[in-house]
Amino acid sequence: MDLKLFGEVFVTLLVIVDPPGMMPIFLALTGPLPARDRNRAAWQAVALALGVIVIFAVAGQTILAYLHVDLPALQAAGGLLLILVALELLTGKADDPSQQVTSNIALVPLGTPLLAGPGAIVATMLFVQQAGGPVDYLAIGLAIVAVMVTVWVVLRFSGGIVKVLRPGGIEVLTRIAGLLLAAIAVQLIADAIAAFVTQYLNNA
C-alpha cells in the first residue's frame, strides 16, 4: 500500500471534515437528546457520510454528468441546506427534543452536507482520478475509513462535554453553532458563485 498517498488522503479529508469544529454543531443538534440517541446519531451520521463519499468516489463523475449538474451547483445546494439548519439553531426551533427525530438529525445535516460535504466529495473524486491502480484505490479507501472512524470517536465521546455544559451552556453553544453554520453556508454559496462566474468567463 502507498503510505504516502494514504497520508495525503487522510490529512486532506480530516482537515476538510474538521472533527473538532464539528463537535459544537453536533452537540447543539443532539444536546437535548438522551445519551443513547446521541450515540446512535453519531454512528448513523458517520455511516451515511462514509456511504456518500464512497458512492461519489466510485461513480461521482458519472452521476453528475447524467444529471447535468456541475460541482458548484452541488456546493450551492449544500450551502442553502445549511442555512435552513442554521436558522433553526439561531431561532431556537432545534431546542425541543420532542420535535427532533434522531435519524433525521444524523442524516441531515450531520451526515450530509456537514461530514460528506462538497469539499470532501470533490477532494475524494480528485484523488480517485489521479490514482494509478488497485494499490492506490486501496490506500484511498483505507484513508477514508480511517477518517470516518476518527470522526466517530470524536462525536461518540463528546457526551462528556454535555454533562459539563448543562442546559444553559448547551443553549449558548447552540446559538454559537448556528452562527458558525450560517458562516459556513454563506462561504459555500459564495465559492459556488465564484466558480460559476469563473466558468462563465472561461467559456466566453
Short mmCIF file of C-alpha atoms in Angstrom, two decimals:
data_model
loop_
_atom_site.label_atom_id
_atom_site.label_comp_id
_atom_site.label_asym_id
_atom_site.label_seq_id
_atom_site.Cartn_x
_atom_site.Cartn_y
_atom_site.Cartn_z
CA MET A 1 0.00 0.00 0.00
CA ASP A 2 1.16 3.53 -0.80
CA LEU A 3 1.56 5.01 2.68
CA LYS A 4 2.33 8.46 1.25
CA LEU A 5 -0.96 8.54 -0.65
CA PHE A 6 -2.76 7.17 2.42
CA GLY A 7 -1.33 10.01 4.50
CA GLU A 8 -2.24 12.65 1.92
CA VAL A 9 -5.85 11.48 1.65
CA PHE A 10 -6.20 11.05 5.42
CA VAL A 11 -4.84 14.50 6.29
CA THR A 12 -6.76 16.24 3.48
CA LEU A 13 -10.11 14.73 4.40
CA LEU A 14 -9.51 15.16 8.13
CA VAL A 15 -8.86 18.88 7.64
CA ILE A 16 -11.95 19.25 5.43
CA VAL A 17 -14.27 17.31 7.75
CA ASP A 18 -12.74 19.03 10.82
CA PRO A 19 -13.94 16.81 13.73
CA PRO A 20 -13.13 19.40 16.47
CA GLY A 21 -15.09 22.04 14.57
CA MET A 22 -17.92 19.58 14.02
CA MET A 23 -18.29 18.86 17.74
CA PRO A 24 -20.12 22.07 18.76
CA ILE A 25 -22.58 21.68 15.89
CA PHE A 26 -23.13 18.03 16.79
CA LEU A 27 -23.69 18.91 20.44
CA ALA A 28 -26.03 21.75 19.50
CA LEU A 29 -28.18 19.42 17.42
CA THR A 30 -28.11 16.42 19.76
CA GLY A 31 -27.53 18.02 23.19
CA PRO A 32 -31.21 17.82 24.28
CA LEU A 33 -31.39 14.15 23.28
CA PRO A 34 -30.74 11.20 25.64
CA ALA A 35 -27.20 9.80 25.56
CA ARG A 36 -28.36 6.65 23.74
CA ASP A 37 -29.97 8.65 20.93
CA ARG A 38 -26.96 10.95 20.72
CA ASN A 39 -24.61 7.97 20.31
CA ARG A 40 -26.90 6.48 17.68
CA ALA A 41 -26.90 9.78 15.80
CA ALA A 42 -23.08 9.75 15.81
CA TRP A 43 -22.69 6.38 14.13
CA GLN A 44 -25.61 6.95 11.76
CA ALA A 45 -24.10 10.25 10.59
CA VAL A 46 -20.67 8.69 10.09
CA ALA A 47 -22.14 5.66 8.27
CA LEU A 48 -24.10 7.89 5.90
CA ALA A 49 -21.11 10.16 5.28
CA LEU A 50 -18.94 7.12 4.51
CA GLY A 51 -21.55 5.76 2.10
CA VAL A 52 -21.96 9.09 0.29
CA ILE A 53 -18.21 9.64 -0.09
CA VAL A 54 -17.67 6.08 -1.36
CA ILE A 55 -20.51 6.41 -3.89
CA PHE A 56 -19.13 9.67 -5.25
CA ALA A 57 -15.60 8.24 -5.27
CA VAL A 58 -16.74 5.32 -7.40
CA ALA A 59 -19.36 6.97 -9.63
CA GLY A 60 -19.32 10.69 -8.83
CA GLN A 61 -18.43 11.94 -12.30
CA THR A 62 -20.98 9.63 -13.91
CA ILE A 63 -23.77 10.70 -11.55
CA LEU A 64 -23.14 14.43 -12.01
CA ALA A 65 -22.78 14.09 -15.77
CA TYR A 66 -26.03 12.11 -16.04
CA LEU A 67 -27.92 14.73 -14.03
CA HIS A 68 -26.16 17.59 -15.90
CA VAL A 69 -25.09 19.05 -12.55
CA ASP A 70 -21.84 20.93 -12.04
CA LEU A 71 -19.91 20.68 -8.78
CA PRO A 72 -20.58 24.37 -7.92
CA ALA A 73 -24.32 23.64 -8.09
CA LEU A 74 -23.85 20.81 -5.57
CA GLN A 75 -21.86 23.19 -3.40
CA ALA A 76 -24.56 25.89 -3.53
CA ALA A 77 -27.26 23.35 -2.68
CA GLY A 78 -25.30 22.26 0.39
CA GLY A 79 -24.95 25.89 1.44
CA LEU A 80 -28.70 26.54 1.15
CA LEU A 81 -29.43 23.43 3.20
CA LEU A 82 -27.04 24.53 5.93
CA ILE A 83 -28.65 27.97 6.07
CA LEU A 84 -32.00 26.37 6.91
CA VAL A 85 -30.41 24.37 9.74
CA ALA A 86 -28.51 27.44 10.99
CA LEU A 87 -31.73 29.45 11.16
CA GLU A 88 -33.32 26.71 13.28
CA LEU A 89 -30.39 26.79 15.68
CA LEU A 90 -30.37 30.58 15.91
CA THR A 91 -34.12 30.90 16.45
CA GLY A 92 -34.32 28.06 18.97
CA LYS A 93 -36.54 25.79 16.90
CA ALA A 94 -33.99 22.99 17.21
CA ASP A 95 -34.07 23.07 21.03
CA ASP A 96 -37.20 20.94 21.52
CA PRO A 97 -36.19 17.26 21.53
CA SER A 98 -39.83 16.23 21.06
CA GLN A 99 -39.72 17.79 17.59
CA GLN A 100 -36.49 16.04 16.62
CA VAL A 101 -36.02 12.62 15.13
CA THR A 102 -32.57 11.18 15.73
CA SER A 103 -32.24 9.58 12.31
CA ASN A 104 -33.21 12.85 10.61
CA ILE A 105 -30.56 14.78 12.53
CA ALA A 106 -27.99 12.11 11.75
CA LEU A 107 -28.77 12.10 8.05
CA VAL A 108 -29.30 15.84 7.50
CA PRO A 109 -27.33 17.93 8.23
CA LEU A 110 -24.77 15.80 10.13
CA GLY A 111 -24.16 13.02 7.61
CA THR A 112 -24.53 15.31 4.65
CA PRO A 113 -23.67 18.06 3.88
CA LEU A 114 -21.55 18.58 7.04
CA LEU A 115 -19.44 15.39 7.07
CA ALA A 116 -19.90 14.35 3.44
CA GLY A 117 -19.99 17.86 2.04
CA PRO A 118 -18.89 19.28 -1.31
CA GLY A 119 -15.30 19.70 -0.10
CA ALA A 120 -14.89 16.07 0.98
CA ILE A 121 -16.68 14.79 -2.13
CA VAL A 122 -14.60 16.85 -4.56
CA ALA A 123 -11.32 16.00 -2.81
CA THR A 124 -12.14 12.28 -2.90
CA MET A 125 -13.11 12.41 -6.58
CA LEU A 126 -9.82 14.16 -7.42
CA PHE A 127 -7.75 11.57 -5.53
CA VAL A 128 -9.58 8.74 -7.34
CA GLN A 129 -8.99 10.38 -10.73
CA GLN A 130 -5.27 10.63 -10.00
CA ALA A 131 -5.00 7.05 -8.72
CA GLY A 132 -2.77 4.75 -10.74
CA GLY A 133 -4.23 1.33 -9.93
CA PRO A 134 -5.72 -1.05 -7.34
CA VAL A 135 -2.98 -0.31 -4.79
CA ASP A 136 -3.79 3.41 -4.89
CA TYR A 137 -7.52 2.69 -4.66
CA LEU A 138 -6.85 0.59 -1.55
CA ALA A 139 -4.86 3.41 0.08
CA ILE A 140 -7.63 5.93 -0.68
CA GLY A 141 -10.33 3.58 0.63
CA LEU A 142 -8.49 2.85 3.88
CA ALA A 143 -7.79 6.56 4.40
CA ILE A 144 -11.49 7.39 4.01
CA VAL A 145 -12.43 4.69 6.54
CA ALA A 146 -9.73 5.92 8.96
CA VAL A 147 -11.06 9.49 8.77
CA MET A 148 -14.63 8.35 9.43
CA VAL A 149 -13.51 6.22 12.41
CA THR A 150 -11.71 9.28 13.81
CA VAL A 151 -14.84 11.41 13.39
CA TRP A 152 -16.96 8.75 15.08
CA VAL A 153 -14.60 8.58 18.08
CA VAL A 154 -14.74 12.37 18.49
CA LEU A 155 -18.55 12.51 18.25
CA ARG A 156 -19.09 9.37 20.32
CA PHE A 157 -17.17 10.69 23.32
CA SER A 158 -18.44 14.26 23.10
CA GLY A 159 -21.18 13.33 25.57
CA GLY A 160 -18.93 14.21 28.48
CA ILE A 161 -18.97 17.82 27.31
CA VAL A 162 -22.78 17.83 27.54
CA LYS A 163 -22.57 16.91 31.25
CA VAL A 164 -20.15 19.77 31.87
CA LEU A 165 -22.10 22.40 29.90
CA ARG A 166 -25.55 21.57 31.31
CA PRO A 167 -28.72 23.01 29.65
CA GLY A 168 -27.67 26.66 29.91
CA GLY A 169 -24.29 26.02 28.31
CA ILE A 170 -25.84 23.91 25.57
CA GLU A 171 -28.23 26.76 24.72
CA VAL A 172 -25.33 29.18 24.34
CA LEU A 173 -23.39 26.61 22.33
CA THR A 174 -26.42 26.13 20.09
CA ARG A 175 -26.54 29.81 19.19
CA ILE A 176 -22.79 29.91 18.53
CA ALA A 177 -23.03 26.76 16.40
CA GLY A 178 -25.88 28.33 14.44
CA LEU A 179 -23.76 31.38 13.71
CA LEU A 180 -20.79 29.25 12.64
CA LEU A 181 -23.04 27.09 10.49
CA ALA A 182 -24.51 30.15 8.81
CA ALA A 183 -20.99 31.41 8.05
CA ILE A 184 -20.03 28.04 6.56
CA ALA A 185 -23.20 28.08 4.44
CA VAL A 186 -22.54 31.59 3.11
CA GLN A 187 -18.95 30.64 2.28
CA LEU A 188 -20.14 27.58 0.36
CA ILE A 189 -22.60 29.66 -1.66
CA ALA A 190 -20.01 32.39 -2.29
CA ASP A 191 -17.47 29.83 -3.52
CA ALA A 192 -20.12 28.29 -5.77
CA ILE A 193 -20.98 31.69 -7.28
CA ALA A 194 -17.30 32.44 -7.82
CA ALA A 195 -16.87 29.07 -9.55
CA PHE A 196 -19.88 29.75 -11.79
CA VAL A 197 -18.54 33.20 -12.73
CA THR A 198 -15.07 31.80 -13.47
CA GLN A 199 -16.58 29.02 -15.57
CA TYR A 200 -18.71 31.53 -17.48
CA LEU A 201 -15.72 33.80 -18.17
CA ASN A 202 -13.62 30.87 -19.35
CA ASN A 203 -16.35 29.76 -21.75
CA ALA A 204 -16.99 33.28 -23.04
#
